[in-house]
Amino acid sequence: MDALVSTEWLARELGASDLRIVDASWHMPAANRQPRAEFEAAHIPGAVFFDIDEIADTSSSLPHMLPSPEKFASRMQALGLGDGSRIVVYDNSELRSSARVWWMLRVFGSHQVAILDGGLQKWRSEGRPVESGKPIVRHRHYTPWMDDKAVRSLAQMKSNLTTKAEQVLDARAASRFSGSEPEPRPGLRSGHIPGARNLPYKELLNEDGTFKRGEELRAAFEQTGVDLSRPVVTTCGSGITAAVLTFGLHLLGHDKVALYDGSWTEWGSQPDTPAVTGSL
């Protein structure tokens, strides 16, 4: 299974015994949307809903931080996502939040994971079937495991200011990166991590919400000055759209990449973290 699958591919595979489909829709609070309610109103047949805010470290003051491996495994079992499953993740969000869940699943040991290109919007625009209601799920075993090499902490990001061992790539809009637009979350400074480069996640997408591919995708990264032969850390506001950049790099075969889970919500709230304003 490719990392990015088409609606045509998924339509052919519906009903396969090892296939699991996950709705990973998430929205900024200001959008005033209820993704679980939207899921119950209409979702791809057989899909389950992945609650990004609940399948998280809910003891943290930061939003949707990674949970423990044990909690993640427990929630996956409850969703019927077991070891050996082929998992296709989609969303109905302009943030392409499916990339966050793709990344989480890989961090916690699932490798047969793909994103549905174009998400639910493309699926429905083609007249493909949807169903409503809450799914009936059979629990499956999910082995708790975590690859923390794909995750960066605040301490590691501070250290990187000195070592510059990893390039930092910020997925936020240019106005937030430069600090000309205030952050949507209260209490955060404006600006970006010193040395970071800016690649708004939408630059990786076509107008219909599908991902760019090949040289067009590569050019989106290279025009920021990123050296694709060197390691990259992705970041954003709270770790959602950073995963879009991580996924884009994966499509290019670049897997020397980690994601700063706390992102600007953590960095911009600390008293001792430097912040830079203005564009590069």
PDB file of C-alpha atoms in Angstrom:
ATOM      1  CA  MET A   1       0.000   0.000   0.000  1.00  0.00           C
ATOM      2  CA  ASP A   2       1.387   3.395  -0.977  1.00  0.00           C
ATOM      3  CA  ALA A   3       1.565   6.176   1.620  1.00  0.00           C
ATOM      4  CA  LEU A   4      -0.915   8.196  -0.454  1.00  0.00           C
ATOM      5  CA  VAL A   5      -3.899   6.363  -1.907  1.00  0.00           C
ATOM      6  CA  SER A   6      -6.556   7.570  -4.312  1.00  0.00           C
ATOM      7  CA  THR A   7     -10.309   7.522  -3.900  1.00  0.00           C
ATOM      8  CA  GLU A   8     -10.439   4.990  -6.765  1.00  0.00           C
ATOM      9  CA  TRP A   9      -8.069   2.677  -4.882  1.00  0.00           C
ATOM     10  CA  LEU A  10     -10.041   2.931  -1.639  1.00  0.00           C
ATOM     11  CA  ALA A  11     -13.346   2.292  -3.417  1.00  0.00           C
ATOM     12  CA  ARG A  12     -11.901  -0.964  -4.811  1.00  0.00           C
ATOM     13  CA  GLU A  13     -10.534  -2.030  -1.418  1.00  0.00           C
ATOM     14  CA  LEU A  14     -13.651  -1.307   0.673  1.00  0.00           C
ATOM     15  CA  GLY A  15     -14.623  -4.382   2.622  1.00  0.00           C
ATOM     16  CA  ALA A  16     -11.176  -6.015   2.596  1.00  0.00           C
ATOM     17  CA  SER A  17     -10.738  -7.980   5.821  1.00  0.00           C
ATOM     18  CA  ASP A  18      -7.471  -6.292   6.836  1.00  0.00           C
ATOM     19  CA  LEU A  19      -8.434  -2.738   5.851  1.00  0.00           C
ATOM     20  CA  ARG A  20      -9.325  -0.151   8.492  1.00  0.00           C
ATOM     21  CA  ILE A  21     -10.509   3.374   7.681  1.00  0.00           C
ATOM     22  CA  VAL A  22     -10.047   6.282  10.076  1.00  0.00           C
ATOM     23  CA  ASP A  23     -11.659   9.731  10.048  1.00  0.00           C
ATOM     24  CA  ALA A  24      -9.077  12.092  11.564  1.00  0.00           C
ATOM     25  CA  SER A  25     -10.892  15.397  11.110  1.00  0.00           C
ATOM     26  CA  TRP A  26      -9.834  18.218  13.429  1.00  0.00           C
ATOM     27  CA  HIS A  27     -10.488  21.955  13.308  1.00  0.00           C
ATOM     28  CA  MET A  28      -9.216  25.062  15.049  1.00  0.00           C
ATOM     29  CA  PRO A  29     -11.585  26.088  17.880  1.00  0.00           C
ATOM     30  CA  ALA A  30     -12.520  29.288  16.036  1.00  0.00           C
ATOM     31  CA  ALA A  31     -13.985  27.207  13.198  1.00  0.00           C
ATOM     32  CA  ASN A  32     -16.851  26.241  15.534  1.00  0.00           C
ATOM     33  CA  ARG A  33     -17.151  22.787  13.973  1.00  0.00           C
ATOM     34  CA  GLN A  34     -17.811  19.491  15.729  1.00  0.00           C
ATOM     35  CA  PRO A  35     -15.861  16.800  13.878  1.00  0.00           C
ATOM     36  CA  ARG A  36     -17.363  13.868  15.797  1.00  0.00           C
ATOM     37  CA  ALA A  37     -20.904  15.048  15.057  1.00  0.00           C
ATOM     38  CA  GLU A  38     -19.973  15.561  11.409  1.00  0.00           C
ATOM     39  CA  PHE A  39     -18.527  12.061  11.351  1.00  0.00           C
ATOM     40  CA  GLU A  40     -21.722  10.550  12.734  1.00  0.00           C
ATOM     41  CA  ALA A  41     -23.723  12.438  10.097  1.00  0.00           C
ATOM     42  CA  ALA A  42     -21.643  11.158   7.172  1.00  0.00           C
ATOM     43  CA  HIS A  43     -18.472   9.095   6.868  1.00  0.00           C
ATOM     44  CA  ILE A  44     -16.849   6.637   4.510  1.00  0.00           C
ATOM     45  CA  PRO A  45     -18.382   3.179   5.058  1.00  0.00           C
ATOM     46  CA  GLY A  46     -16.611   1.261   7.804  1.00  0.00           C
ATOM     47  CA  ALA A  47     -14.697   4.250   9.150  1.00  0.00           C
ATOM     48  CA  VAL A  48     -14.059   4.975  12.829  1.00  0.00           C
ATOM     49  CA  PHE A  49     -13.466   8.406  14.363  1.00  0.00           C
ATOM     50  CA  PHE A  50     -10.051   9.279  15.794  1.00  0.00           C
ATOM     51  CA  ASP A  51     -10.396  12.059  18.391  1.00  0.00           C
ATOM     52  CA  ILE A  52      -7.093  13.943  18.220  1.00  0.00           C
ATOM     53  CA  ASP A  53      -7.837  15.919  21.387  1.00  0.00           C
ATOM     54  CA  GLU A  54      -8.735  12.824  23.429  1.00  0.00           C
ATOM     55  CA  ILE A  55      -6.146  10.353  22.136  1.00  0.00           C
ATOM     56  CA  ALA A  56      -3.522  12.578  23.682  1.00  0.00           C
ATOM     57  CA  ASP A  57      -1.736  13.391  26.919  1.00  0.00           C
ATOM     58  CA  THR A  58      -4.728  15.064  28.519  1.00  0.00           C
ATOM     59  CA  SER A  59      -2.674  15.848  31.658  1.00  0.00           C
ATOM     60  CA  SER A  60      -0.555  18.291  29.633  1.00  0.00           C
ATOM     61  CA  SER A  61      -1.433  21.975  29.471  1.00  0.00           C
ATOM     62  CA  LEU A  62      -0.506  21.844  25.784  1.00  0.00           C
ATOM     63  CA  PRO A  63      -3.073  20.726  23.186  1.00  0.00           C
ATOM     64  CA  HIS A  64      -3.135  17.151  21.807  1.00  0.00           C
ATOM     65  CA  MET A  65       0.386  16.148  22.844  1.00  0.00           C
ATOM     66  CA  LEU A  66       1.330  12.531  22.202  1.00  0.00           C
ATOM     67  CA  PRO A  67      -0.128  10.101  24.767  1.00  0.00           C
ATOM     68  CA  SER A  68       1.767   7.253  26.386  1.00  0.00           C
ATOM     69  CA  PRO A  69       2.219   4.110  24.267  1.00  0.00           C
ATOM     70  CA  GLU A  70      -0.138   2.278  26.628  1.00  0.00           C
ATOM     71  CA  LYS A  71      -2.942   4.795  26.241  1.00  0.00           C
ATOM     72  CA  PHE A  72      -2.484   4.902  22.491  1.00  0.00           C
ATOM     73  CA  ALA A  73      -2.615   1.115  22.232  1.00  0.00           C
ATOM     74  CA  SER A  74      -5.735   0.989  24.394  1.00  0.00           C
ATOM     75  CA  ARG A  75      -7.533   3.541  22.215  1.00  0.00           C
ATOM     76  CA  MET A  76      -6.470   1.795  19.003  1.00  0.00           C
ATOM     77  CA  GLN A  77      -7.807  -1.517  20.312  1.00  0.00           C
ATOM     78  CA  ALA A  78     -11.120   0.168  21.125  1.00  0.00           C
ATOM     79  CA  LEU A  79     -11.254   1.501  17.550  1.00  0.00           C
ATOM     80  CA  GLY A  80     -10.566  -1.947  16.113  1.00  0.00           C
ATOM     81  CA  LEU A  81      -7.152  -0.948  14.778  1.00  0.00           C
ATOM     82  CA  GLY A  82      -4.995  -3.967  15.448  1.00  0.00           C
ATOM     83  CA  ASP A  83      -1.526  -5.207  14.645  1.00  0.00           C
ATOM     84  CA  GLY A  84      -1.228  -6.095  10.963  1.00  0.00           C
ATOM     85  CA  SER A  85      -4.037  -3.804   9.820  1.00  0.00           C
ATOM     86  CA  ARG A  86      -3.762  -1.707   6.689  1.00  0.00           C
ATOM     87  CA  ILE A  87      -4.968   1.699   7.853  1.00  0.00           C
ATOM     88  CA  VAL A  88      -6.224   4.491   5.574  1.00  0.00           C
ATOM     89  CA  VAL A  89      -6.645   7.870   7.247  1.00  0.00           C
ATOM     90  CA  TYR A  90      -8.750  10.687   5.821  1.00  0.00           C
ATOM     91  CA  ASP A  91     -10.130  14.004   7.012  1.00  0.00           C
ATOM     92  CA  ASN A  92     -12.737  16.615   6.245  1.00  0.00           C
ATOM     93  CA  SER A  93     -10.541  19.526   7.318  1.00  0.00           C
ATOM     94  CA  GLU A  94      -8.686  22.227   5.415  1.00  0.00           C
ATOM     95  CA  LEU A  95      -5.807  21.597   7.869  1.00  0.00           C
ATOM     96  CA  ARG A  96      -5.263  18.095   6.430  1.00  0.00           C
ATOM     97  CA  SER A  97      -5.321  16.747   9.982  1.00  0.00           C
ATOM     98  CA  SER A  98      -5.109  13.200   8.611  1.00  0.00           C
ATOM     99  CA  ALA A  99      -1.350  13.787   8.382  1.00  0.00           C
ATOM    100  CA  ARG A 100      -1.174  14.181  12.169  1.00  0.00           C
ATOM    101  CA  VAL A 101      -2.824  10.807  12.728  1.00  0.00           C
ATOM    102  CA  TRP A 102      -0.694   9.204   9.993  1.00  0.00           C
ATOM    103  CA  TRP A 103       2.368  10.459  11.901  1.00  0.00           C
ATOM    104  CA  MET A 104       1.033   9.312  15.280  1.00  0.00           C
ATOM    105  CA  LEU A 105       0.322   5.810  14.003  1.00  0.00           C
ATOM    106  CA  ARG A 106       3.834   5.538  12.611  1.00  0.00           C
ATOM    107  CA  VAL A 107       5.370   6.843  15.856  1.00  0.00           C
ATOM    108  CA  PHE A 108       3.512   4.110  17.721  1.00  0.00           C
ATOM    109  CA  GLY A 109       4.560   1.287  15.432  1.00  0.00           C
ATOM    110  CA  SER A 110       2.055   1.063  12.563  1.00  0.00           C
ATOM    111  CA  HIS A 111       3.766   1.049   9.180  1.00  0.00           C
ATOM    112  CA  GLN A 112       0.948   0.046   6.823  1.00  0.00           C
ATOM    113  CA  VAL A 113      -0.635   3.505   7.041  1.00  0.00           C
ATOM    114  CA  ALA A 114      -1.805   5.698   4.167  1.00  0.00           C
ATOM    115  CA  ILE A 115      -3.594   9.007   3.681  1.00  0.00           C
ATOM    116  CA  LEU A 116      -6.600   9.268   1.360  1.00  0.00           C
ATOM    117  CA  ASP A 117      -5.662  11.910  -1.198  1.00  0.00           C
ATOM    118  CA  GLY A 118      -8.238  14.695  -1.218  1.00  0.00           C
ATOM    119  CA  GLY A 119     -10.038  13.388   1.856  1.00  0.00           C
ATOM    120  CA  LEU A 120     -13.772  13.158   2.363  1.00  0.00           C
ATOM    121  CA  GLN A 121     -14.408  16.200   0.180  1.00  0.00           C
ATOM    122  CA  LYS A 122     -12.997  14.475  -2.910  1.00  0.00           C
ATOM    123  CA  TRP A 123     -14.709  11.191  -2.010  1.00  0.00           C
ATOM    124  CA  ARG A 124     -18.120  12.853  -1.798  1.00  0.00           C
ATOM    125  CA  SER A 125     -17.582  15.079  -4.835  1.00  0.00           C
ATOM    126  CA  GLU A 126     -17.236  11.892  -6.879  1.00  0.00           C
ATOM    127  CA  GLY A 127     -20.569  10.575  -5.603  1.00  0.00           C
ATOM    128  CA  ARG A 128     -19.037   7.751  -3.598  1.00  0.00           C
ATOM    129  CA  PRO A 129     -21.016   6.166  -0.731  1.00  0.00           C
ATOM    130  CA  VAL A 130     -21.162   7.425   2.835  1.00  0.00           C
ATOM    131  CA  GLU A 131     -22.937   6.121   5.907  1.00  0.00           C
ATOM    132  CA  SER A 132     -24.136   7.686   9.155  1.00  0.00           C
ATOM    133  CA  GLY A 133     -24.297   6.728  12.802  1.00  0.00           C
ATOM    134  CA  LYS A 134     -21.793   5.243  15.230  1.00  0.00           C
ATOM    135  CA  PRO A 135     -19.812   2.263  13.970  1.00  0.00           C
ATOM    136  CA  ILE A 136     -19.905  -1.146  15.642  1.00  0.00           C
ATOM    137  CA  VAL A 137     -16.296  -2.081  16.343  1.00  0.00           C
ATOM    138  CA  ARG A 138     -14.637  -5.381  17.227  1.00  0.00           C
ATOM    139  CA  HIS A 139     -11.653  -4.875  19.526  1.00  0.00           C
ATOM    140  CA  ARG A 140      -8.293  -5.992  18.151  1.00  0.00           C
ATOM    141  CA  HIS A 141      -4.877  -6.331  19.768  1.00  0.00           C
ATOM    142  CA  TYR A 142      -2.476  -3.403  19.312  1.00  0.00           C
ATOM    143  CA  THR A 143       1.051  -3.753  20.687  1.00  0.00           C
ATOM    144  CA  PRO A 144       2.229  -0.675  22.629  1.00  0.00           C
ATOM    145  CA  TRP A 145       5.502   0.621  21.215  1.00  0.00           C
ATOM    146  CA  MET A 146       6.983   4.038  20.486  1.00  0.00           C
ATOM    147  CA  ASP A 147       9.663   5.348  18.133  1.00  0.00           C
ATOM    148  CA  ASP A 148      10.655   8.581  19.851  1.00  0.00           C
ATOM    149  CA  LYS A 149      13.288   9.315  17.186  1.00  0.00           C
ATOM    150  CA  ALA A 150      10.470  10.916  15.188  1.00  0.00           C
ATOM    151  CA  VAL A 151       9.573  13.337  18.021  1.00  0.00           C
ATOM    152  CA  ARG A 152      11.365  16.425  19.328  1.00  0.00           C
ATOM    153  CA  SER A 153      10.991  17.972  22.781  1.00  0.00           C
ATOM    154  CA  LEU A 154      11.466  21.538  23.979  1.00  0.00           C
ATOM    155  CA  ALA A 155      14.898  20.648  25.415  1.00  0.00           C
ATOM    156  CA  GLN A 156      16.011  19.150  22.101  1.00  0.00           C
ATOM    157  CA  MET A 157      14.808  22.221  20.192  1.00  0.00           C
ATOM    158  CA  LYS A 158      16.732  24.498  22.560  1.00  0.00           C
ATOM    159  CA  SER A 159      19.849  22.405  22.055  1.00  0.00           C
ATOM    160  CA  ASN A 160      19.436  22.630  18.290  1.00  0.00           C
ATOM    161  CA  LEU A 161      19.751  26.415  18.500  1.00  0.00           C
ATOM    162  CA  THR A 162      23.427  25.823  19.272  1.00  0.00           C
ATOM    163  CA  THR A 163      24.203  22.674  17.310  1.00  0.00           C
ATOM    164  CA  LYS A 164      22.121  23.536  14.250  1.00  0.00           C
ATOM    165  CA  ALA A 165      22.211  19.811  13.527  1.00  0.00           C
ATOM    166  CA  GLU A 166      18.648  19.844  12.216  1.00  0.00           C
ATOM    167  CA  GLN A 167      16.913  22.295   9.914  1.00  0.00           C
ATOM    168  CA  VAL A 168      13.665  23.665  11.353  1.00  0.00           C
ATOM    169  CA  LEU A 169      10.720  24.099   8.995  1.00  0.00           C
ATOM    170  CA  ASP A 170       7.584  25.925  10.149  1.00  0.00           C
ATOM    171  CA  ALA A 171       4.205  25.079   8.531  1.00  0.00           C
ATOM    172  CA  ARG A 172       2.290  28.145   9.736  1.00  0.00           C
ATOM    173  CA  ALA A 173       1.063  30.899   7.421  1.00  0.00           C
ATOM    174  CA  ALA A 174       3.722  33.461   6.516  1.00  0.00           C
ATOM    175  CA  SER A 175       1.948  36.182   8.525  1.00  0.00           C
ATOM    176  CA  ARG A 176       2.110  34.118  11.720  1.00  0.00           C
ATOM    177  CA  PHE A 177       5.690  33.064  11.046  1.00  0.00           C
ATOM    178  CA  SER A 178       6.793  36.682  10.595  1.00  0.00           C
ATOM    179  CA  GLY A 179       4.768  37.878  13.582  1.00  0.00           C
ATOM    180  CA  SER A 180       2.721  40.359  11.562  1.00  0.00           C
ATOM    181  CA  GLU A 181      -0.422  38.431  12.542  1.00  0.00           C
ATOM    182  CA  PRO A 182      -1.083  37.554  16.196  1.00  0.00           C
ATOM    183  CA  GLU A 183      -1.296  33.935  17.256  1.00  0.00           C
ATOM    184  CA  PRO A 184      -4.847  32.534  17.522  1.00  0.00           C
ATOM    185  CA  ARG A 185      -4.154  31.081  20.968  1.00  0.00           C
ATOM    186  CA  PRO A 186      -4.054  33.631  23.826  1.00  0.00           C
ATOM    187  CA  GLY A 187      -0.865  34.230  25.753  1.00  0.00           C
ATOM    188  CA  LEU A 188       1.570  33.398  22.970  1.00  0.00           C
ATOM    189  CA  ARG A 189       4.259  35.687  21.613  1.00  0.00           C
ATOM    190  CA  SER A 190       4.444  36.207  17.868  1.00  0.00           C
ATOM    191  CA  GLY A 191       7.268  35.160  15.584  1.00  0.00           C
ATOM    192  CA  HIS A 192       9.274  32.014  15.019  1.00  0.00           C
ATOM    193  CA  ILE A 193      12.163  29.904  16.309  1.00  0.00           C
ATOM    194  CA  PRO A 194      15.528  31.471  15.389  1.00  0.00           C
ATOM    195  CA  GLY A 195      16.933  29.919  12.236  1.00  0.00           C
ATOM    196  CA  ALA A 196      13.626  28.367  11.191  1.00  0.00           C
ATOM    197  CA  ARG A 197      12.408  28.532   7.626  1.00  0.00           C
ATOM    198  CA  ASN A 198       8.789  28.911   6.582  1.00  0.00           C
ATOM    199  CA  LEU A 199       6.828  26.592   4.318  1.00  0.00           C
ATOM    200  CA  PRO A 200       3.077  27.077   4.809  1.00  0.00           C
ATOM    201  CA  TYR A 201       1.511  23.620   4.622  1.00  0.00           C
ATOM    202  CA  LYS A 202      -0.935  24.706   1.904  1.00  0.00           C
ATOM    203  CA  GLU A 203       2.018  25.077  -0.462  1.00  0.00           C
ATOM    204  CA  LEU A 204       2.124  21.265  -0.587  1.00  0.00           C
ATOM    205  CA  LEU A 205      -1.479  20.993  -1.768  1.00  0.00           C
ATOM    206  CA  ASN A 206      -3.269  21.464  -5.060  1.00  0.00           C
ATOM    207  CA  GLU A 207      -6.405  23.587  -5.250  1.00  0.00           C
ATOM    208  CA  ASP A 208      -8.618  20.519  -4.792  1.00  0.00           C
ATOM    209  CA  GLY A 209      -6.848  19.559  -1.563  1.00  0.00           C
ATOM    210  CA  THR A 210      -4.823  16.719  -3.050  1.00  0.00           C
ATOM    211  CA  PHE A 211      -1.070  16.552  -2.512  1.00  0.00           C
ATOM    212  CA  LYS A 212       1.451  17.774  -5.032  1.00  0.00           C
ATOM    213  CA  ARG A 213       3.787  15.048  -6.247  1.00  0.00           C
ATOM    214  CA  GLY A 214       7.235  14.619  -7.730  1.00  0.00           C
ATOM    215  CA  GLU A 215       9.216  17.642  -8.832  1.00  0.00           C
ATOM    216  CA  GLU A 216       6.411  20.052  -7.983  1.00  0.00           C
ATOM    217  CA  LEU A 217       6.440  18.806  -4.396  1.00  0.00           C
ATOM    218  CA  ARG A 218      10.230  18.838  -4.236  1.00  0.00           C
ATOM    219  CA  ALA A 219      10.315  22.424  -5.507  1.00  0.00           C
ATOM    220  CA  ALA A 220       8.016  23.548  -2.683  1.00  0.00           C
ATOM    221  CA  PHE A 221      10.662  22.470  -0.176  1.00  0.00           C
ATOM    222  CA  GLU A 222      13.717  23.557  -2.106  1.00  0.00           C
ATOM    223  CA  GLN A 223      12.423  27.078  -2.664  1.00  0.00           C
ATOM    224  CA  THR A 224      12.560  27.605   1.110  1.00  0.00           C
ATOM    225  CA  GLY A 225      16.289  26.870   1.095  1.00  0.00           C
ATOM    226  CA  VAL A 226      15.910  23.494   2.811  1.00  0.00           C
ATOM    227  CA  ASP A 227      18.681  21.004   2.044  1.00  0.00           C
ATOM    228  CA  LEU A 228      16.867  17.707   1.499  1.00  0.00           C
ATOM    229  CA  SER A 229      20.046  15.753   2.185  1.00  0.00           C
ATOM    230  CA  ARG A 230      20.064  16.942   5.811  1.00  0.00           C
ATOM    231  CA  PRO A 231      17.732  16.202   8.767  1.00  0.00           C
ATOM    232  CA  VAL A 232      14.603  18.334   9.199  1.00  0.00           C
ATOM    233  CA  VAL A 233      12.378  19.098  12.184  1.00  0.00           C
ATOM    234  CA  THR A 234       8.855  20.274  11.349  1.00  0.00           C
ATOM    235  CA  THR A 235       6.846  22.597  13.557  1.00  0.00           C
ATOM    236  CA  CYS A 236       3.655  24.692  13.415  1.00  0.00           C
ATOM    237  CA  GLY A 237       1.160  26.055  15.930  1.00  0.00           C
ATOM    238  CA  SER A 238       0.347  22.876  17.848  1.00  0.00           C
ATOM    239  CA  GLY A 239       1.754  19.937  15.889  1.00  0.00           C
ATOM    240  CA  ILE A 240      -1.105  19.411  13.415  1.00  0.00           C
ATOM    241  CA  THR A 241       0.015  20.999  10.139  1.00  0.00           C
ATOM    242  CA  ALA A 242       3.678  20.265  10.889  1.00  0.00           C
ATOM    243  CA  ALA A 243       2.694  16.683  10.085  1.00  0.00           C
ATOM    244  CA  VAL A 244       1.637  17.778   6.591  1.00  0.00           C
ATOM    245  CA  LEU A 245       5.247  18.823   5.963  1.00  0.00           C
ATOM    246  CA  THR A 246       6.477  15.567   7.509  1.00  0.00           C
ATOM    247  CA  PHE A 247       4.209  13.615   5.183  1.00  0.00           C
ATOM    248  CA  GLY A 248       5.336  15.643   2.172  1.00  0.00           C
ATOM    249  CA  LEU A 249       8.960  14.846   2.985  1.00  0.00           C
ATOM    250  CA  HIS A 250       8.023  11.176   3.314  1.00  0.00           C
ATOM    251  CA  LEU A 251       6.498  11.255  -0.175  1.00  0.00           C
ATOM    252  CA  LEU A 252       9.873  12.494  -1.422  1.00  0.00           C
ATOM    253  CA  GLY A 253      11.635   9.608   0.309  1.00  0.00           C
ATOM    254  CA  HIS A 254      13.130  11.884   2.972  1.00  0.00           C
ATOM    255  CA  ASP A 255      12.677  10.165   6.318  1.00  0.00           C
ATOM    256  CA  LYS A 256      15.382  11.962   8.322  1.00  0.00           C
ATOM    257  CA  VAL A 257      12.594  14.067   9.766  1.00  0.00           C
ATOM    258  CA  ALA A 258      11.107  14.605  13.213  1.00  0.00           C
ATOM    259  CA  LEU A 259       8.187  16.681  14.483  1.00  0.00           C
ATOM    260  CA  TYR A 260       8.350  19.151  17.366  1.00  0.00           C
ATOM    261  CA  ASP A 261       5.231  18.087  19.243  1.00  0.00           C
ATOM    262  CA  GLY A 262       4.845  21.178  21.434  1.00  0.00           C
ATOM    263  CA  SER A 263       5.422  23.496  18.448  1.00  0.00           C
ATOM    264  CA  TRP A 264       4.804  27.223  18.802  1.00  0.00           C
ATOM    265  CA  THR A 265       2.155  26.759  21.494  1.00  0.00           C
ATOM    266  CA  GLU A 266       4.954  25.533  23.751  1.00  0.00           C
ATOM    267  CA  TRP A 267       7.867  27.598  22.424  1.00  0.00           C
ATOM    268  CA  GLY A 268       5.921  30.862  22.289  1.00  0.00           C
ATOM    269  CA  SER A 269       4.685  30.520  25.870  1.00  0.00           C
ATOM    270  CA  GLN A 270       8.088  29.961  27.517  1.00  0.00           C
ATOM    271  CA  PRO A 271       9.845  32.847  29.309  1.00  0.00           C
ATOM    272  CA  ASP A 272      13.341  31.811  28.161  1.00  0.00           C
ATOM    273  CA  THR A 273      12.884  30.842  24.502  1.00  0.00           C
ATOM    274  CA  PRO A 274      14.065  33.373  21.896  1.00  0.00           C
ATOM    275  CA  ALA A 275      11.635  34.465  19.202  1.00  0.00           C
ATOM    276  CA  VAL A 276      12.344  36.179  15.894  1.00  0.00           C
ATOM    277  CA  THR A 277       9.941  38.404  13.988  1.00  0.00           C
ATOM    278  CA  GLY A 278      10.004  39.415  10.348  1.00  0.00           C
ATOM    279  CA  SER A 279      10.486  37.306   7.247  1.00  0.00           C
ATOM    280  CA  LEU A 280      13.775  35.759   6.154  1.00  0.00           C
TER     281      LEU A 280
END
